[in-house]
Each structure stands twice: as structure tokens, then as C-alpha cells.
Amino acid sequence: MVKTGGRSRVRVRLARTLAALTIAGGSLAALQPAAAVAAEPLTSLVPVPVSVQPAAGVTHTLAANAKIYAASPSVGDYLAGVLRKSTGYALPVEAAPANPPADGISLLLSGAPGSVGDQGYQLTVSAQNVVLRANTAAGLFSGVQTLRQLFPAAIESATVQPGPWMLPGATITDHPRFAYRSAMLDVARHFHPVDAVKKYIDQLALYKINYFHLHLADDQGWRIMIDSWPKLATYGGSTQVGGGPGGYYTKAQYSEIVAYAASRHITVVPEIDMPGHTNAALASYAELNCNGVAPPLRTDIEVGYSSLCISKEITYQFVADVIREISALTPGPYFHIGGDEAHATSDADYQTFMAKVLPIVAQHGKTVQGWHDIAKVQLPGSAVPQFWGTTTADQGVVNAVARGSKVLMSPANKAYLDMKYNSSTPLGLSWAGFIEVQTAYEWNPGAYLNGVPESAVLGVESPLWTETIVTSAHIEYMAFPRLAAHAELGWSPWSTHNWNQFRTRLGAQGPRWTAMGINFYKSPQIPWDTGGNPGVCSQPAWDAATVYTGGNVVSHNGTKWTAKWWTKGEEPGTTGEWGVWRDDGPC
């Protein structure tokens, strides 16, 4: 899990705080467009679809009197809610007839190819109408996210824009590589209120994320009311990293988050970490400590020092009560028990604890998830170890797979969103290394761990630990653009994996994020699309044959660049953290 200490390797203080995409007629060439050129929608989709077949010369313009015909009223209302704000159109939602009308947008639960499964879709844009077909409402919802990206970026604006609202003609057939695509938010280190969590859920939905792991308790705070142990929230939730006021969710608020996620076809996975990472609980109830003395609340970011008392029977009553109350509020199939960095628990005690706790989870109708540390015990075949290591081998995970487990992939040096992009990143930690966008993208979840074939991989998760993350703007800066890279790893076929193509498609997302007000990191690895409206560069154009020294300013791809030291032939915007060129923004 966590990751501040990285298994005690580094203690960091807070103060230091797609192969080709098939398109009718051929494949996308290596994409290196100038940032000043507005992206063509069919070659700018993230995640890249399984199949895109353009209809040459065909466009569809959304009419002011258009209707949405929906076999799933909730998905129809969701789409209308997105489009109404920017278009100003009424876009009434009506029940879909048996055959799609010759106009408007139809969302149908019939006629989709069987190959798209439960989460895929087929989207057809003609001059007359738009028809989205799927086998389930979840599939329609996924297709709606693709449809949004076919519109101009201004479709994401919160205020009425002038349009016109044109879509390129095409048939897109799509389905996910992995059925499980997740993101995690730690609300224990810093508490994040309901509205902030909802905002992040909406952003996850944009990229077809369908699970949301909520890390609800840790050493620094307990964030959900448990009626049978109320001081967990009222006292254990009263602070956070750095000594702020903390906070917690009432049961009604937690249920509100769960329901909101469900409306975006996202399933919530609650986590209560145990037997370690439990100082907030131990501080709240002295009887949970072996010596009967409650320790003080903690606001630092150390790890590995706390443990529930394995020999006390009240420990298991506490665990059963917590699992029972949270499970009753959580319709999803999983309960995450943490299990990582239990350095204050002996191996024998860890085995004893898990032998008692695993059946408790099952008694309440949930399937166990835990950080891959839990694989050192003999897990049931249904259990899901979540790999967060920084190597490509773990014998415990291999043993769990041999007993039937599937693995959730979150290698910390690839998938952790709280790792800094580079040494200058103002937020985050770096114990697992720096993770620029290319590092986040360039790994294969289905062939990453030795002895774990793709058939044994449940999916991909992007955890965001919040030792340094206080606001929604902080969440956005660390999640975007890396979350989109992980989303493509989870959704798109590995055969489409191509960094040069991805970086250009990702750059086309920039105007959308700007329209939505997302505070994203403008990685110099990405040729960010300016929406076709660049300024005029007054600086001299970069020249590969010229020698530049620190302080020299050039223009390249509609952007100003300042040399940090001597360079010759190194193209601005093509290197990562150690690149010589500083991005000074668009001209």
C-alpha cells in the first residue's frame, strides 16, 4: 500500500514534500503534429478503441432541436446533462423506439455485436443520426465517453459556446482488455470532502474507469462513522497529516458517494487497512492495544509502527463490526483489508490474524482484496492480491495465482499517482522513483510479473496517496495526464500500444481538460494541442544545427522554450525530467 516509506527503504518528510491503430485504409503513421494544429477526433481518442472505421466525407452536425432516444434513461439523462451546458440545446430525452429514428442520438440496448461483451459498444455516426448500441447500460455509458471525445473540446464547457457541434462520420466498435479498471483515493492522510470525491469520480468516468477504491482509514485518520465504535470517526478522524482538522463521512455521506459512483457505472471498493496502519483506531480505543494504553494521534507520515493486538478477542469483534457495517452500505462485491507494511506484527501473528479475518469478510458476502503482502498467507482462490511492488517478481503472488487468485496490478514505480513527475514537481513523494507520462504508459500489465500470465490479471489500478495532496487541484495535477495512460493500459488491446501515437492522442485531450477546468500537468513529453488557436511566436524558431546555452529562448510547435544549459540538436518537448528545455507555455 502506501507508500511513503516504500517498505521502509526511504523515509520522506512532508516538508520535502497504440502497434498501429487500424483505420480503414491503413494505420496511423508515427504522429508528430505541431501543437498548433487542432486534432482530428477519430485519431485522438483515449483510450484508443479496438476498431475505428471512418466514413469518408461524412459529418454529423448536432441540431438545435435534436432529441436523445434512450433505452437506458439514466445514460440518456447523463449525456443530455453534458451536452446541454455547452450547446444550450434542450435535448429532451425520450424512450428509444424499436428502430432508431432518422435524427438525433439513439442509445440502444439491442443490435450490438456479441464481441463487445458487457462493457463494450458500437457507435455509428452518419450524416443523419448518431446510433450507439450496447448490451448493457454500462456499455452505453462507455460509448458515451467516446462520443464526447468526437465533439469539439468546447463541448465540455460549463457555459454555452457557439458551436457548430460537428462529429466525424465513423463506426467504432470497442470493448475493454480488462474488465476491472480502477483508481484509488486515499482520504485518510488528508481528508477530502464528498464534493471533492464526486468531482474525481466524474473525471474517472471520462476514461472508462469502472472501480473506485476508497482508502478509508490509516494511521493518520479514520474517515467513516462506525455506529458500534463511534470514536473511530469522532476522535480518530479529528486530524490529518500536518495537523489539520481532518474529518469523516457519515454513513449517509458514504452512501451518497457509493450511489454517485454507481450512477457513473463505477463500483466502490472500501478499504480498512489492518493489522498495521491502524494508529487512528488504536488511539480511539485503548482496549485495542495489547497494553491497554491508547497512543496519541499521529500527523506525520511514518509507516510500519502500528498493529492491532492479535491475541485479544476484542480485536476480532472490532474487525467484524467494522466489516459488517461498511459492507451493509456497499453493494459492490469487494472489501479491501489492506494488510501491507505490518512491520510491527510478527509473521506468526500476521498468519493468525489473517486466518481469523478472511472468513469474517466472507461471512458478510464480500470477496477479499488486499495489498499483495496478504499473499504470504494461504489465500482462498477468490482473493485478490493487489501488487504494489517495484520489482517484477513476487513468489507469494505466484503462489496465490496457482490457487486461483487473480491479481490487480498497481506497481508503485509505474502506477502510483502520488509519485513526482520529476525532481521539480511541487507535490508528491519519490520513494518509488519519478514517474513521467512515458514511464506511466510504457509497461504491460498482462506480462509484468514473472509467473503471472495475462489470464491471471484482474486489471489495473492507479492509487493516489495523499500525504501531500490537500485539494482537488492537487488531485488533478497528480492524476492528469497519467490516469489517462493507465486507463488505456486497462482498456485498449496491447496490439495498439504505441508511445508516439499515444503521446499525440493524449496531447489532444489538453483542450478538453482546459474546458473542464482540470489542473493538469503539462508534461514536456506531450505535444499539447492548443485547440487550433496558437499565438504568434516572436522568438526565433528552434534549429537543430544551432548551439544553445542556458537562458536562450526559442519557439517550437507554437510553444516558447528556454534552454537550461548547453544543447545542440535536442528537440524541445521530446525529453522528460532531465530535458534541457523548459516549457514556458504557448506563444
mmCIF file of C-alpha atoms in Angstrom, residues 95-315:
data_model
loop_
_atom_site.group_PDB
_atom_site.id
_atom_site.type_symbol
_atom_site.label_atom_id
_atom_site.label_comp_id
_atom_site.label_asym_id
_atom_site.label_seq_id
_atom_site.Cartn_x
_atom_site.Cartn_y
_atom_site.Cartn_z
ATOM 1 C CA ALA A 95 -37.726 6.361 -24.732
ATOM 2 C CA ALA A 96 -35.966 4.690 -27.640
ATOM 3 C CA PRO A 97 -38.308 3.117 -30.207
ATOM 4 C CA ALA A 98 -37.623 -0.341 -31.624
ATOM 5 C CA ASN A 99 -35.857 1.152 -34.638
ATOM 6 C CA PRO A 100 -33.575 4.187 -34.317
ATOM 7 C CA PRO A 101 -35.154 7.404 -35.608
ATOM 8 C CA ALA A 102 -33.596 9.112 -38.596
ATOM 9 C CA ASP A 103 -32.366 12.015 -36.488
ATOM 10 C CA GLY A 104 -30.881 12.784 -33.085
ATOM 11 C CA ILE A 105 -28.861 10.445 -30.855
ATOM 12 C CA SER A 106 -30.105 6.912 -30.138
ATOM 13 C CA LEU A 107 -28.798 4.884 -27.190
ATOM 14 C CA LEU A 108 -29.924 1.308 -27.762
ATOM 15 C CA LEU A 109 -29.655 -1.934 -25.804
ATOM 16 C CA SER A 110 -30.032 -4.044 -28.928
ATOM 17 C CA GLY A 111 -28.122 -4.809 -32.091
ATOM 18 C CA ALA A 112 -24.599 -4.579 -30.685
ATOM 19 C CA PRO A 113 -22.100 -7.201 -31.867
ATOM 20 C CA GLY A 114 -21.623 -10.006 -29.390
ATOM 21 C CA SER A 115 -17.908 -9.281 -29.379
ATOM 22 C CA VAL A 116 -18.379 -6.086 -27.352
ATOM 23 C CA GLY A 117 -19.497 -8.063 -24.282
ATOM 24 C CA ASP A 118 -20.966 -6.443 -21.200
ATOM 25 C CA GLN A 119 -18.839 -3.289 -21.197
ATOM 26 C CA GLY A 120 -18.271 -2.544 -24.885
ATOM 27 C CA TYR A 121 -20.296 -0.726 -27.508
ATOM 28 C CA GLN A 122 -20.699 0.077 -31.173
ATOM 29 C CA LEU A 123 -21.021 3.742 -32.166
ATOM 30 C CA THR A 124 -22.139 4.761 -35.662
ATOM 31 C CA VAL A 125 -22.131 8.398 -36.762
ATOM 32 C CA SER A 126 -23.883 9.163 -40.054
ATOM 33 C CA ALA A 127 -24.929 12.437 -41.617
ATOM 34 C CA GLN A 128 -28.495 11.848 -40.411
ATOM 35 C CA ASN A 129 -28.092 10.487 -36.898
ATOM 36 C CA VAL A 130 -25.908 9.001 -34.186
ATOM 37 C CA VAL A 131 -26.600 5.432 -33.028
ATOM 38 C CA LEU A 132 -24.895 3.920 -30.001
ATOM 39 C CA ARG A 133 -25.558 0.241 -29.330
ATOM 40 C CA ALA A 134 -24.513 -1.902 -26.366
ATOM 41 C CA ASN A 135 -25.622 -4.987 -24.478
ATOM 42 C CA THR A 136 -25.810 -3.226 -21.116
ATOM 43 C CA ALA A 137 -26.231 0.262 -19.690
ATOM 44 C CA ALA A 138 -22.572 0.107 -18.655
ATOM 45 C CA GLY A 139 -21.626 -0.422 -22.288
ATOM 46 C CA LEU A 140 -23.740 2.546 -23.345
ATOM 47 C CA PHE A 141 -22.041 4.656 -20.692
ATOM 48 C CA SER A 142 -18.620 3.698 -22.055
ATOM 49 C CA GLY A 143 -19.733 4.600 -25.554
ATOM 50 C CA VAL A 144 -20.972 7.979 -24.368
ATOM 51 C CA GLN A 145 -17.431 8.804 -23.186
ATOM 52 C CA THR A 146 -16.126 8.090 -26.691
ATOM 53 C CA LEU A 147 -18.928 10.158 -28.231
ATOM 54 C CA ARG A 148 -17.917 13.114 -26.046
ATOM 55 C CA GLN A 149 -14.390 12.982 -27.469
ATOM 56 C CA LEU A 150 -15.718 13.133 -31.052
ATOM 57 C CA PHE A 151 -17.253 16.537 -30.384
ATOM 58 C CA PRO A 152 -15.064 19.660 -30.340
ATOM 59 C CA ALA A 153 -13.357 20.208 -26.986
ATOM 60 C CA ALA A 154 -15.692 23.106 -26.168
ATOM 61 C CA ILE A 155 -18.466 20.542 -25.654
ATOM 62 C CA GLU A 156 -17.010 20.141 -22.142
ATOM 63 C CA SER A 157 -17.522 23.788 -21.260
ATOM 64 C CA ALA A 158 -19.792 24.652 -18.322
ATOM 65 C CA THR A 159 -21.236 27.613 -20.256
ATOM 66 C CA VAL A 160 -22.909 27.937 -23.649
ATOM 67 C CA GLN A 161 -20.452 28.013 -26.547
ATOM 68 C CA PRO A 162 -21.115 28.995 -30.173
ATOM 69 C CA GLY A 163 -20.635 25.622 -31.890
ATOM 70 C CA PRO A 164 -21.268 24.243 -34.517
ATOM 71 C CA TRP A 165 -21.257 20.779 -32.934
ATOM 72 C CA MET A 166 -19.891 18.533 -35.657
ATOM 73 C CA LEU A 167 -18.995 14.845 -35.422
ATOM 74 C CA PRO A 168 -16.903 12.887 -37.934
ATOM 75 C CA GLY A 169 -18.707 10.032 -39.668
ATOM 76 C CA ALA A 170 -17.487 6.636 -38.488
ATOM 77 C CA THR A 171 -18.281 3.263 -36.992
ATOM 78 C CA ILE A 172 -16.396 2.499 -33.786
ATOM 79 C CA THR A 173 -16.517 -0.974 -32.276
ATOM 80 C CA ASP A 174 -14.910 -1.255 -28.886
ATOM 81 C CA HIS A 175 -14.565 -3.346 -25.731
ATOM 82 C CA PRO A 176 -12.092 -3.482 -22.815
ATOM 83 C CA ARG A 177 -8.961 -5.569 -22.473
ATOM 84 C CA PHE A 178 -9.516 -5.939 -18.718
ATOM 85 C CA ALA A 179 -12.948 -5.923 -17.075
ATOM 86 C CA TYR A 180 -11.513 -4.240 -13.954
ATOM 87 C CA ARG A 181 -10.087 -0.705 -14.344
ATOM 88 C CA SER A 182 -9.694 1.206 -11.129
ATOM 89 C CA ALA A 183 -8.386 4.250 -9.321
ATOM 90 C CA MET A 184 -7.792 4.674 -5.602
ATOM 91 C CA LEU A 185 -8.080 7.802 -3.478
ATOM 92 C CA ASP A 186 -6.560 7.950 -0.004
ATOM 93 C CA VAL A 187 -8.856 10.080 2.171
ATOM 94 C CA ALA A 188 -7.063 9.072 5.391
ATOM 95 C CA ARG A 189 -3.790 11.039 5.147
ATOM 96 C CA HIS A 190 -5.731 14.129 4.076
ATOM 97 C CA PHE A 191 -9.500 14.121 4.285
ATOM 98 C CA HIS A 192 -11.321 15.010 1.059
ATOM 99 C CA PRO A 193 -14.988 16.041 1.361
ATOM 100 C CA VAL A 194 -17.871 14.486 -0.533
ATOM 101 C CA ASP A 195 -17.940 17.084 -3.308
ATOM 102 C CA ALA A 196 -14.223 16.601 -4.000
ATOM 103 C CA VAL A 197 -14.699 12.837 -4.203
ATOM 104 C CA LYS A 198 -17.652 13.243 -6.584
ATOM 105 C CA LYS A 199 -15.590 15.551 -8.774
ATOM 106 C CA TYR A 200 -12.854 12.927 -9.027
ATOM 107 C CA ILE A 201 -15.415 10.222 -9.796
ATOM 108 C CA ASP A 202 -16.691 12.302 -12.729
ATOM 109 C CA GLN A 203 -13.132 12.649 -14.012
ATOM 110 C CA LEU A 204 -12.505 8.911 -13.691
ATOM 111 C CA ALA A 205 -15.621 8.193 -15.727
ATOM 112 C CA LEU A 206 -14.223 10.166 -18.666
ATOM 113 C CA TYR A 207 -11.655 7.411 -19.266
ATOM 114 C CA LYS A 208 -13.849 4.371 -18.647
ATOM 115 C CA ILE A 209 -12.640 3.661 -15.107
ATOM 116 C CA ASN A 210 -15.212 1.361 -13.511
ATOM 117 C CA TYR A 211 -13.955 0.737 -9.944
ATOM 118 C CA PHE A 212 -13.134 3.271 -7.240
ATOM 119 C CA HIS A 213 -11.033 2.121 -4.294
ATOM 120 C CA LEU A 214 -11.567 4.343 -1.247
ATOM 121 C CA HIS A 215 -8.809 4.116 1.382
ATOM 122 C CA LEU A 216 -10.870 4.991 4.460
ATOM 123 C CA ALA A 217 -8.522 4.500 7.413
ATOM 124 C CA ASP A 218 -4.838 4.746 8.213
ATOM 125 C CA ASP A 219 -2.504 5.828 10.988
ATOM 126 C CA GLN A 220 -3.374 9.498 10.496
ATOM 127 C CA GLY A 221 -7.151 9.304 10.325
ATOM 128 C CA TRP A 222 -10.341 7.216 10.329
ATOM 129 C CA ARG A 223 -12.840 8.574 7.824
ATOM 130 C CA ILE A 224 -16.176 6.733 8.199
ATOM 131 C CA MET A 225 -18.669 6.522 11.044
ATOM 132 C CA ILE A 226 -18.979 3.097 12.647
ATOM 133 C CA ASP A 227 -22.014 3.131 14.941
ATOM 134 C CA SER A 228 -20.705 0.396 17.218
ATOM 135 C CA TRP A 229 -17.354 2.195 17.597
ATOM 136 C CA PRO A 230 -18.200 5.892 17.147
ATOM 137 C CA LYS A 231 -14.940 7.335 18.490
ATOM 138 C CA LEU A 232 -13.155 5.920 15.437
ATOM 139 C CA ALA A 233 -14.643 8.794 13.458
ATOM 140 C CA THR A 234 -15.187 11.485 16.080
ATOM 141 C CA TYR A 235 -11.726 11.148 17.629
ATOM 142 C CA GLY A 236 -9.712 9.053 15.166
ATOM 143 C CA GLY A 237 -10.916 11.275 12.328
ATOM 144 C CA SER A 238 -10.159 14.556 14.083
ATOM 145 C CA THR A 239 -6.796 15.258 12.462
ATOM 146 C CA GLN A 240 -4.678 14.504 9.385
ATOM 147 C CA VAL A 241 -1.136 14.784 8.055
ATOM 148 C CA GLY A 242 0.315 18.115 9.103
ATOM 149 C CA GLY A 243 -2.210 18.564 11.918
ATOM 150 C CA GLY A 244 -5.256 19.854 10.043
ATOM 151 C CA PRO A 245 -8.829 19.309 11.234
ATOM 152 C CA GLY A 246 -9.368 16.048 9.371
ATOM 153 C CA GLY A 247 -12.970 14.918 9.032
ATOM 154 C CA TYR A 248 -15.071 11.844 8.343
ATOM 155 C CA TYR A 249 -18.043 10.683 6.319
ATOM 156 C CA THR A 250 -21.347 9.966 7.988
ATOM 157 C CA LYS A 251 -22.985 6.779 6.806
ATOM 158 C CA ALA A 252 -25.353 8.896 4.714
ATOM 159 C CA GLN A 253 -22.420 10.672 3.079
ATOM 160 C CA TYR A 254 -20.616 7.432 2.332
ATOM 161 C CA SER A 255 -23.829 6.063 0.803
ATOM 162 C CA GLU A 256 -24.087 9.243 -1.255
ATOM 163 C CA ILE A 257 -20.596 8.613 -2.658
ATOM 164 C CA VAL A 258 -21.449 4.979 -3.423
ATOM 165 C CA ALA A 259 -24.666 5.963 -5.192
ATOM 166 C CA TYR A 260 -22.976 8.742 -7.159
ATOM 167 C CA ALA A 261 -20.277 6.373 -8.337
ATOM 168 C CA ALA A 262 -22.935 3.830 -9.332
ATOM 169 C CA SER A 263 -24.650 6.499 -11.447
ATOM 170 C CA ARG A 264 -21.348 6.657 -13.381
ATOM 171 C CA HIS A 265 -21.175 2.838 -13.563
ATOM 172 C CA ILE A 266 -18.329 2.813 -11.065
ATOM 173 C CA THR A 267 -18.243 0.315 -8.184
ATOM 174 C CA VAL A 268 -16.827 1.464 -4.849
ATOM 175 C CA VAL A 269 -14.314 -0.789 -3.063
ATOM 176 C CA PRO A 270 -13.878 0.266 0.596
ATOM 177 C CA GLU A 271 -10.568 -0.332 2.349
ATOM 178 C CA ILE A 272 -9.853 -0.581 6.066
ATOM 179 C CA ASP A 273 -6.156 -1.333 6.405
ATOM 180 C CA MET A 274 -5.238 -3.964 9.022
ATOM 181 C CA PRO A 275 -3.471 -5.147 11.139
ATOM 182 C CA GLY A 276 -0.983 -2.306 10.513
ATOM 183 C CA HIS A 277 -1.725 1.293 9.546
ATOM 184 C CA THR A 278 -4.148 1.348 12.491
ATOM 185 C CA ASN A 279 -2.892 4.099 14.796
ATOM 186 C CA ALA A 280 -6.072 6.173 14.422
ATOM 187 C CA ALA A 281 -8.109 3.184 15.670
ATOM 188 C CA LEU A 282 -5.650 2.367 18.467
ATOM 189 C CA ALA A 283 -5.721 5.992 19.616
ATOM 190 C CA SER A 284 -9.513 5.951 19.672
ATOM 191 C CA TYR A 285 -9.944 2.798 21.785
ATOM 192 C CA ALA A 286 -7.361 1.814 24.388
ATOM 193 C CA GLU A 287 -8.741 -1.731 24.598
ATOM 194 C CA LEU A 288 -7.499 -2.455 21.052
ATOM 195 C CA ASN A 289 -3.910 -2.112 22.313
ATOM 196 C CA CYS A 290 -2.100 -5.049 23.911
ATOM 197 C CA ASN A 291 -1.006 -2.852 26.833
ATOM 198 C CA GLY A 292 -4.434 -1.229 27.225
ATOM 199 C CA VAL A 293 -2.973 2.236 26.647
ATOM 200 C CA ALA A 294 -4.123 4.384 23.736
ATOM 201 C CA PRO A 295 -1.266 6.015 21.813
ATOM 202 C CA PRO A 296 -1.530 9.660 20.730
ATOM 203 C CA LEU A 297 -2.945 10.599 17.359
ATOM 204 C CA ARG A 298 -0.285 10.910 14.666
ATOM 205 C CA THR A 299 0.065 13.567 11.966
ATOM 206 C CA ASP A 300 3.412 12.542 10.474
ATOM 207 C CA ILE A 301 3.911 10.214 7.502
ATOM 208 C CA GLU A 302 5.911 7.382 9.054
ATOM 209 C CA VAL A 303 4.729 3.822 8.412
ATOM 210 C CA GLY A 304 5.095 0.372 9.888
ATOM 211 C CA TYR A 305 4.852 1.125 13.622
ATOM 212 C CA SER A 306 1.233 0.253 14.465
ATOM 213 C CA SER A 307 -0.582 -3.053 14.922
ATOM 214 C CA LEU A 308 -3.858 -4.276 16.274
ATOM 215 C CA CYS A 309 -3.436 -6.633 19.246
ATOM 216 C CA ILE A 310 -3.537 -10.066 17.642
ATOM 217 C CA SER A 311 -4.069 -12.002 20.890
ATOM 218 C CA LYS A 312 -7.125 -10.077 22.128
ATOM 219 C CA GLU A 313 -10.559 -11.399 21.254
ATOM 220 C CA ILE A 314 -11.959 -7.847 21.200
ATOM 221 C CA THR A 315 -9.781 -7.187 18.148
#
